[in-house]
Amino acid sequence: MATKIAYVEKDDCTSCNMCADNLPKYFQMDDDDLSETHVNGEQINNAEIPDEDVKAVQDVMDECPGECILWKK
Ligand code: SF4
């Protein structure tokens, strides 16, 4: 399976914090209160998501009010 990389289209983020609250392992808010993905504080907004966590990230994507958490194509 190809590596899945998750990122946030920050222009569309509503700063609701839902992703960072529910899945802090992969989402954090930046200094402008916009979400970004990470892995252990690295791979900022370019996070490789291991297969076992793809569903958890997808669930957050599906709930994001800005529809701005995306898989890199
Ligand atoms: S859930 Fe979506 S809109 Fe809310 S903070 Fe995360 S990326 Fe932004």
mmCIF file of N, CA, C and O and ligand atoms in Angstrom:
data_model
loop_
_atom_site.group_PDB
_atom_site.id
_atom_site.type_symbol
_atom_site.label_atom_id
_atom_site.label_comp_id
_atom_site.label_asym_id
_atom_site.label_seq_id
_atom_site.Cartn_x
_atom_site.Cartn_y
_atom_site.Cartn_z
ATOM 1 N N MET A 1 0.853 -1.195 0.000
ATOM 2 C CA MET A 1 0.000 0.000 0.000
ATOM 3 C C MET A 1 0.888 1.245 0.000
ATOM 4 O O MET A 1 1.874 1.304 0.722
ATOM 5 N N ALA A 2 0.519 2.231 -0.805
ATOM 6 C CA ALA A 2 1.308 3.464 -0.863
ATOM 7 C C ALA A 2 1.212 4.215 0.456
ATOM 8 O O ALA A 2 0.191 4.160 1.134
ATOM 9 N N THR A 3 2.288 4.901 0.811
ATOM 10 C CA THR A 3 2.281 5.708 2.022
ATOM 11 C C THR A 3 1.263 6.826 1.886
ATOM 12 O O THR A 3 1.188 7.480 0.849
ATOM 13 N N LYS A 4 0.478 7.023 2.933
ATOM 14 C CA LYS A 4 -0.511 8.096 2.911
ATOM 15 C C LYS A 4 0.021 9.274 3.714
ATOM 16 O O LYS A 4 0.456 9.113 4.860
ATOM 17 N N ILE A 5 -0.005 10.434 3.092
ATOM 18 C CA ILE A 5 0.491 11.656 3.726
ATOM 19 C C ILE A 5 -0.681 12.609 3.914
ATOM 20 O O ILE A 5 -1.402 12.920 2.953
ATOM 21 N N ALA A 6 -0.875 13.045 5.154
ATOM 22 C CA ALA A 6 -1.988 13.942 5.470
ATOM 23 C C ALA A 6 -1.476 15.367 5.688
ATOM 24 O O ALA A 6 -0.403 15.576 6.265
ATOM 25 N N TYR A 7 -2.270 16.336 5.211
ATOM 26 C CA TYR A 7 -1.921 17.745 5.429
ATOM 27 C C TYR A 7 -3.204 18.550 5.579
ATOM 28 O O TYR A 7 -4.296 18.060 5.274
ATOM 29 N N VAL A 8 -3.048 19.774 6.056
ATOM 30 C CA VAL A 8 -4.185 20.680 6.227
ATOM 31 C C VAL A 8 -4.046 21.831 5.227
ATOM 32 O O VAL A 8 -2.975 22.457 5.130
ATOM 33 N N GLU A 9 -5.115 22.075 4.490
ATOM 34 C CA GLU A 9 -5.182 23.259 3.623
ATOM 35 C C GLU A 9 -5.535 24.433 4.540
ATOM 36 O O GLU A 9 -6.698 24.709 4.818
ATOM 37 N N LYS A 10 -4.487 25.098 5.044
ATOM 38 C CA LYS A 10 -4.687 26.053 6.133
ATOM 39 C C LYS A 10 -5.624 27.198 5.781
ATOM 40 O O LYS A 10 -6.302 27.736 6.661
ATOM 41 N N ASP A 11 -5.688 27.585 4.518
ATOM 42 C CA ASP A 11 -6.566 28.694 4.125
ATOM 43 C C ASP A 11 -8.024 28.405 4.467
ATOM 44 O O ASP A 11 -8.823 29.331 4.641
ATOM 45 N N ASP A 12 -8.376 27.126 4.562
ATOM 46 C CA ASP A 12 -9.773 26.759 4.811
ATOM 47 C C ASP A 12 -10.031 26.327 6.252
ATOM 48 O O ASP A 12 -11.157 25.974 6.605
ATOM 49 N N CYS A 13 -9.006 26.326 7.093
ATOM 50 C CA CYS A 13 -9.170 25.895 8.487
ATOM 51 C C CYS A 13 -9.959 26.942 9.269
ATOM 52 O O CYS A 13 -9.660 28.135 9.201
ATOM 53 N N THR A 14 -10.954 26.483 10.033
ATOM 54 C CA THR A 14 -11.798 27.390 10.825
ATOM 55 C C THR A 14 -11.283 27.553 12.255
ATOM 56 O O THR A 14 -11.943 28.198 13.068
ATOM 57 N N SER A 15 -10.149 26.946 12.561
ATOM 58 C CA SER A 15 -9.559 27.018 13.917
ATOM 59 C C SER A 15 -10.492 26.448 14.982
ATOM 60 O O SER A 15 -10.488 26.897 16.128
ATOM 61 N N CYS A 16 -11.252 25.438 14.613
ATOM 62 C CA CYS A 16 -12.209 24.870 15.583
ATOM 63 C C CYS A 16 -11.516 23.974 16.611
ATOM 64 O O CYS A 16 -12.098 23.646 17.640
ATOM 65 N N ASN A 17 -10.312 23.521 16.291
ATOM 66 C CA ASN A 17 -9.517 22.699 17.217
ATOM 67 C C ASN A 17 -9.938 21.234 17.300
ATOM 68 O O ASN A 17 -9.357 20.473 18.062
ATOM 69 N N MET A 18 -10.973 20.842 16.584
ATOM 70 C CA MET A 18 -11.486 19.485 16.710
ATOM 71 C C MET A 18 -10.406 18.432 16.432
ATOM 72 O O MET A 18 -10.267 17.452 17.171
ATOM 73 N N CYS A 19 -9.646 18.640 15.380
ATOM 74 C CA CYS A 19 -8.648 17.628 15.012
ATOM 75 C C CYS A 19 -7.560 17.511 16.078
ATOM 76 O O CYS A 19 -7.178 16.401 16.463
ATOM 77 N N ALA A 20 -7.087 18.640 16.580
ATOM 78 C CA ALA A 20 -6.027 18.617 17.586
ATOM 79 C C ALA A 20 -6.539 18.050 18.913
ATOM 80 O O ALA A 20 -5.802 17.387 19.641
ATOM 81 N N ASP A 21 -7.804 18.312 19.221
ATOM 82 C CA ASP A 21 -8.387 17.766 20.450
ATOM 83 C C ASP A 21 -8.556 16.249 20.348
ATOM 84 O O ASP A 21 -8.319 15.530 21.315
ATOM 85 N N ASN A 22 -8.997 15.779 19.201
ATOM 86 C CA ASN A 22 -9.329 14.359 19.045
ATOM 87 C C ASN A 22 -8.137 13.485 18.670
ATOM 88 O O ASN A 22 -8.119 12.297 19.014
ATOM 89 N N LEU A 23 -7.183 14.053 17.950
ATOM 90 C CA LEU A 23 -6.062 13.245 17.491
ATOM 91 C C LEU A 23 -4.764 14.065 17.574
ATOM 92 O O LEU A 23 -4.122 14.354 16.555
ATOM 93 N N PRO A 24 -4.370 14.416 18.807
ATOM 94 C CA PRO A 24 -3.160 15.243 18.974
ATOM 95 C C PRO A 24 -1.900 14.550 18.490
ATOM 96 O O PRO A 24 -0.892 15.212 18.213
ATOM 97 N N LYS A 25 -1.984 13.238 18.367
ATOM 98 C CA LYS A 25 -0.834 12.495 17.849
ATOM 99 C C LYS A 25 -0.427 12.995 16.461
ATOM 100 O O LYS A 25 0.754 12.958 16.103
ATOM 101 N N TYR A 26 -1.401 13.453 15.681
ATOM 102 C CA TYR A 26 -1.104 13.877 14.307
ATOM 103 C C TYR A 26 -1.499 15.309 13.973
ATOM 104 O O TYR A 26 -1.151 15.796 12.903
ATOM 105 N N PHE A 27 -2.261 15.983 14.887
ATOM 106 C CA PHE A 27 -2.692 17.350 14.572
ATOM 107 C C PHE A 27 -2.305 18.289 15.695
ATOM 108 O O PHE A 27 -2.434 17.963 16.874
ATOM 109 N N GLN A 28 -1.829 19.464 15.330
ATOM 110 C CA GLN A 28 -1.510 20.501 16.305
ATOM 111 C C GLN A 28 -1.891 21.845 15.681
ATOM 112 O O GLN A 28 -2.007 21.983 14.464
ATOM 113 N N MET A 29 -2.072 22.838 16.561
ATOM 114 C CA MET A 29 -2.403 24.175 16.083
ATOM 115 C C MET A 29 -1.112 24.987 16.014
ATOM 116 O O MET A 29 -0.266 24.920 16.918
ATOM 117 N N ASP A 30 -0.973 25.776 14.944
ATOM 118 C CA ASP A 30 0.247 26.571 14.802
ATOM 119 C C ASP A 30 0.085 27.921 15.520
ATOM 120 O O ASP A 30 -0.924 28.167 16.195
ATOM 121 N N ASP A 31 1.044 28.802 15.397
ATOM 122 C CA ASP A 31 1.030 30.087 16.110
ATOM 123 C C ASP A 31 -0.126 30.980 15.659
ATOM 124 O O ASP A 31 -0.512 31.906 16.370
ATOM 125 N N ASP A 32 -0.673 30.718 14.486
ATOM 126 C CA ASP A 32 -1.817 31.487 13.985
ATOM 127 C C ASP A 32 -3.138 30.777 14.264
ATOM 128 O O ASP A 32 -4.172 31.161 13.726
ATOM 129 N N ASP A 33 -3.086 29.728 15.105
ATOM 130 C CA ASP A 33 -4.270 28.954 15.474
ATOM 131 C C ASP A 33 -4.888 28.241 14.260
ATOM 132 O O ASP A 33 -6.110 28.102 14.160
ATOM 133 N N LEU A 34 -4.036 27.831 13.358
ATOM 134 C CA LEU A 34 -4.467 27.017 12.218
ATOM 135 C C LEU A 34 -3.855 25.630 12.391
ATOM 136 O O LEU A 34 -2.732 25.494 12.874
ATOM 137 N N SER A 35 -4.601 24.619 12.003
ATOM 138 C CA SER A 35 -4.132 23.258 12.202
ATOM 139 C C SER A 35 -3.042 22.877 11.201
ATOM 140 O O SER A 35 -2.975 23.407 10.079
ATOM 141 N N GLU A 36 -2.208 21.948 11.647
ATOM 142 C CA GLU A 36 -1.219 21.339 10.754
ATOM 143 C C GLU A 36 -0.992 19.915 11.241
ATOM 144 O O GLU A 36 -1.226 19.603 12.406
ATOM 145 N N THR A 37 -0.578 19.059 10.336
ATOM 146 C CA THR A 37 -0.285 17.686 10.732
ATOM 147 C C THR A 37 1.174 17.591 11.163
ATOM 148 O O THR A 37 2.005 18.442 10.838
ATOM 149 N N HIS A 38 1.468 16.546 11.913
ATOM 150 C CA HIS A 38 2.846 16.316 12.352
ATOM 151 C C HIS A 38 2.990 14.846 12.741
ATOM 152 O O HIS A 38 1.994 14.134 12.940
ATOM 153 N N VAL A 39 4.229 14.394 12.831
ATOM 154 C CA VAL A 39 4.550 13.103 13.419
ATOM 155 C C VAL A 39 5.662 13.349 14.423
ATOM 156 O O VAL A 39 6.752 13.803 14.047
ATOM 157 N N ASN A 40 5.363 13.160 15.692
ATOM 158 C CA ASN A 40 6.345 13.411 16.748
ATOM 159 C C ASN A 40 6.955 14.804 16.643
ATOM 160 O O ASN A 40 8.143 14.997 16.864
ATOM 161 N N GLY A 41 6.117 15.787 16.289
ATOM 162 C CA GLY A 41 6.595 17.163 16.199
ATOM 163 C C GLY A 41 7.424 17.439 14.951
ATOM 164 O O GLY A 41 7.983 18.525 14.797
ATOM 165 N N GLU A 42 7.478 16.465 14.047
ATOM 166 C CA GLU A 42 8.233 16.637 12.796
ATOM 167 C C GLU A 42 7.294 16.362 11.615
ATOM 168 O O GLU A 42 6.100 16.176 11.803
ATOM 169 N N GLN A 43 7.833 16.340 10.427
ATOM 170 C CA GLN A 43 7.035 16.164 9.199
ATOM 171 C C GLN A 43 5.870 17.161 9.211
ATOM 172 O O GLN A 43 4.718 16.807 8.935
ATOM 173 N N ILE A 44 6.183 18.419 9.550
ATOM 174 C CA ILE A 44 5.129 19.409 9.759
ATOM 175 C C ILE A 44 4.305 19.617 8.490
ATOM 176 O O ILE A 44 4.810 20.007 7.448
ATOM 177 N N ASN A 45 3.011 19.374 8.648
ATOM 178 C CA ASN A 45 1.988 19.452 7.595
ATOM 179 C C ASN A 45 2.322 18.570 6.392
ATOM 180 O O ASN A 45 1.923 18.871 5.265
ATOM 181 N N ASN A 46 3.029 17.508 6.674
ATOM 182 C CA ASN A 46 3.435 16.563 5.634
ATOM 183 C C ASN A 46 3.588 15.192 6.292
ATOM 184 O O ASN A 46 4.588 14.509 6.105
ATOM 185 N N ALA A 47 2.583 14.814 7.079
ATOM 186 C CA ALA A 47 2.726 13.683 7.993
ATOM 187 C C ALA A 47 2.422 12.343 7.322
ATOM 188 O O ALA A 47 1.331 12.137 6.781
ATOM 189 N N GLU A 48 3.379 11.445 7.373
ATOM 190 C CA GLU A 48 3.158 10.074 6.894
ATOM 191 C C GLU A 48 2.370 9.320 7.960
ATOM 192 O O GLU A 48 2.823 9.177 9.085
ATOM 193 N N ILE A 49 1.201 8.832 7.575
ATOM 194 C CA ILE A 49 0.330 8.156 8.528
ATOM 195 C C ILE A 49 0.467 6.647 8.356
ATOM 196 O O ILE A 49 0.192 6.110 7.275
ATOM 197 N N PRO A 50 0.882 5.942 9.403
ATOM 198 C CA PRO A 50 1.005 4.489 9.293
ATOM 199 C C PRO A 50 -0.361 3.841 9.074
ATOM 200 O O PRO A 50 -1.391 4.374 9.502
ATOM 201 N N ASP A 51 -0.340 2.705 8.405
ATOM 202 C CA ASP A 51 -1.587 2.028 8.022
ATOM 203 C C ASP A 51 -2.562 1.889 9.187
ATOM 204 O O ASP A 51 -3.771 2.076 9.021
ATOM 205 N N GLU A 52 -2.033 1.565 10.367
ATOM 206 C CA GLU A 52 -2.926 1.306 11.497
ATOM 207 C C GLU A 52 -3.658 2.555 11.983
ATOM 208 O O GLU A 52 -4.649 2.436 12.715
ATOM 209 N N ASP A 53 -3.208 3.734 11.568
ATOM 210 C CA ASP A 53 -3.864 4.972 12.013
ATOM 211 C C ASP A 53 -4.596 5.695 10.884
ATOM 212 O O ASP A 53 -5.173 6.770 11.106
ATOM 213 N N VAL A 54 -4.582 5.121 9.691
ATOM 214 C CA VAL A 54 -5.248 5.775 8.558
ATOM 215 C C VAL A 54 -6.739 5.971 8.843
ATOM 216 O O VAL A 54 -7.303 7.036 8.556
ATOM 217 N N LYS A 55 -7.380 4.977 9.448
ATOM 218 C CA LYS A 55 -8.817 5.112 9.707
ATOM 219 C C LYS A 55 -9.087 6.239 10.707
ATOM 220 O O LYS A 55 -10.036 7.017 10.540
ATOM 221 N N ALA A 56 -8.273 6.337 11.750
ATOM 222 C CA ALA A 56 -8.474 7.388 12.756
ATOM 223 C C ALA A 56 -8.335 8.772 12.111
ATOM 224 O O ALA A 56 -9.111 9.690 12.400
ATOM 225 N N VAL A 57 -7.364 8.927 11.238
ATOM 226 C CA VAL A 57 -7.173 10.211 10.555
ATOM 227 C C VAL A 57 -8.340 10.460 9.595
ATOM 228 O O VAL A 57 -8.867 11.582 9.516
ATOM 229 N N GLN A 58 -8.759 9.420 8.900
ATOM 230 C CA GLN A 58 -9.891 9.576 7.975
ATOM 231 C C GLN A 58 -11.150 10.019 8.729
ATOM 232 O O GLN A 58 -11.919 10.863 8.243
ATOM 233 N N ASP A 59 -11.364 9.453 9.911
ATOM 234 C CA ASP A 59 -12.537 9.832 10.708
ATOM 235 C C ASP A 59 -12.503 11.324 11.044
ATOM 236 O O ASP A 59 -13.531 12.003 10.981
ATOM 237 N N VAL A 60 -11.324 11.840 11.417
ATOM 238 C CA VAL A 60 -11.197 13.267 11.714
ATOM 239 C C VAL A 60 -11.412 14.079 10.435
ATOM 240 O O VAL A 60 -12.100 15.115 10.445
ATOM 241 N N MET A 61 -10.860 13.622 9.341
ATOM 242 C CA MET A 61 -11.082 14.304 8.049
ATOM 243 C C MET A 61 -12.564 14.445 7.755
ATOM 244 O O MET A 61 -13.037 15.504 7.325
ATOM 245 N N ASP A 62 -13.290 13.353 7.989
ATOM 246 C CA ASP A 62 -14.716 13.342 7.647
ATOM 247 C C ASP A 62 -15.517 14.314 8.514
ATOM 248 O O ASP A 62 -16.584 14.775 8.099
ATOM 249 N N GLU A 63 -15.008 14.603 9.718
ATOM 250 C CA GLU A 63 -15.727 15.493 10.646
ATOM 251 C C GLU A 63 -15.263 16.942 10.557
ATOM 252 O O GLU A 63 -15.888 17.835 11.142
ATOM 253 N N CYS A 64 -14.165 17.204 9.875
ATOM 254 C CA CYS A 64 -13.594 18.555 9.818
ATOM 255 C C CYS A 64 -14.584 19.524 9.158
ATOM 256 O O CYS A 64 -14.957 19.326 7.997
ATOM 257 N N PRO A 65 -14.995 20.585 9.861
ATOM 258 C CA PRO A 65 -15.992 21.505 9.288
ATOM 259 C C PRO A 65 -15.464 22.281 8.088
ATOM 260 O O PRO A 65 -16.250 22.737 7.258
ATOM 261 N N GLY A 66 -14.161 22.434 7.995
ATOM 262 C CA GLY A 66 -13.595 23.148 6.864
ATOM 263 C C GLY A 66 -13.323 22.242 5.669
ATOM 264 O O GLY A 66 -12.924 22.718 4.603
ATOM 265 N N GLU A 67 -13.528 20.935 5.857
ATOM 266 C CA GLU A 67 -13.199 19.933 4.818
ATOM 267 C C GLU A 67 -11.810 20.196 4.265
ATOM 268 O O GLU A 67 -11.583 20.136 3.047
ATOM 269 N N CYS A 68 -10.884 20.522 5.164
ATOM 270 C CA CYS A 68 -9.572 20.985 4.717
ATOM 271 C C CYS A 68 -8.423 20.081 5.160
ATOM 272 O O CYS A 68 -7.255 20.453 5.032
ATOM 273 N N ILE A 69 -8.746 18.876 5.701
ATOM 274 C CA ILE A 69 -7.705 17.890 5.964
ATOM 275 C C ILE A 69 -7.717 16.930 4.783
ATOM 276 O O ILE A 69 -8.757 16.340 4.475
ATOM 277 N N LEU A 70 -6.601 16.791 4.148
ATOM 278 C CA LEU A 70 -6.564 16.093 2.865
ATOM 279 C C LEU A 70 -5.421 15.090 2.822
ATOM 280 O O LEU A 70 -4.417 15.229 3.522
ATOM 281 N N TRP A 71 -5.594 14.076 1.985
ATOM 282 C CA TRP A 71 -4.487 13.180 1.641
ATOM 283 C C TRP A 71 -3.757 13.768 0.454
ATOM 284 O O TRP A 71 -4.386 14.196 -0.517
ATOM 285 N N LYS A 72 -2.458 13.753 0.539
ATOM 286 C CA LYS A 72 -1.648 14.217 -0.590
ATOM 287 C C LYS A 72 -1.802 13.234 -1.738
ATOM 288 O O LYS A 72 -1.682 12.037 -1.546
ATOM 289 N N LYS A 73 -2.065 13.724 -2.932
ATOM 290 C CA LYS A 73 -2.244 12.853 -4.111
ATOM 291 C C LYS A 73 -0.882 12.532 -4.717
ATOM 292 O O LYS A 73 -0.031 13.390 -4.789
HETATM 293 S S1 SF4 B 1 -10.949 20.104 12.276
HETATM 294 FE FE1 SF4 B 1 -10.539 21.136 10.337
HETATM 295 S S2 SF4 B 1 -11.286 23.229 10.609
HETATM 296 FE FE2 SF4 B 1 -11.084 22.326 12.648
HETATM 297 S S3 SF4 B 1 -9.027 22.929 13.344
HETATM 298 FE FE3 SF4 B 1 -8.858 20.901 12.349
HETATM 299 S S4 SF4 B 1 -8.308 21.358 10.207
HETATM 300 FE FE4 SF4 B 1 -9.102 23.254 11.127
#
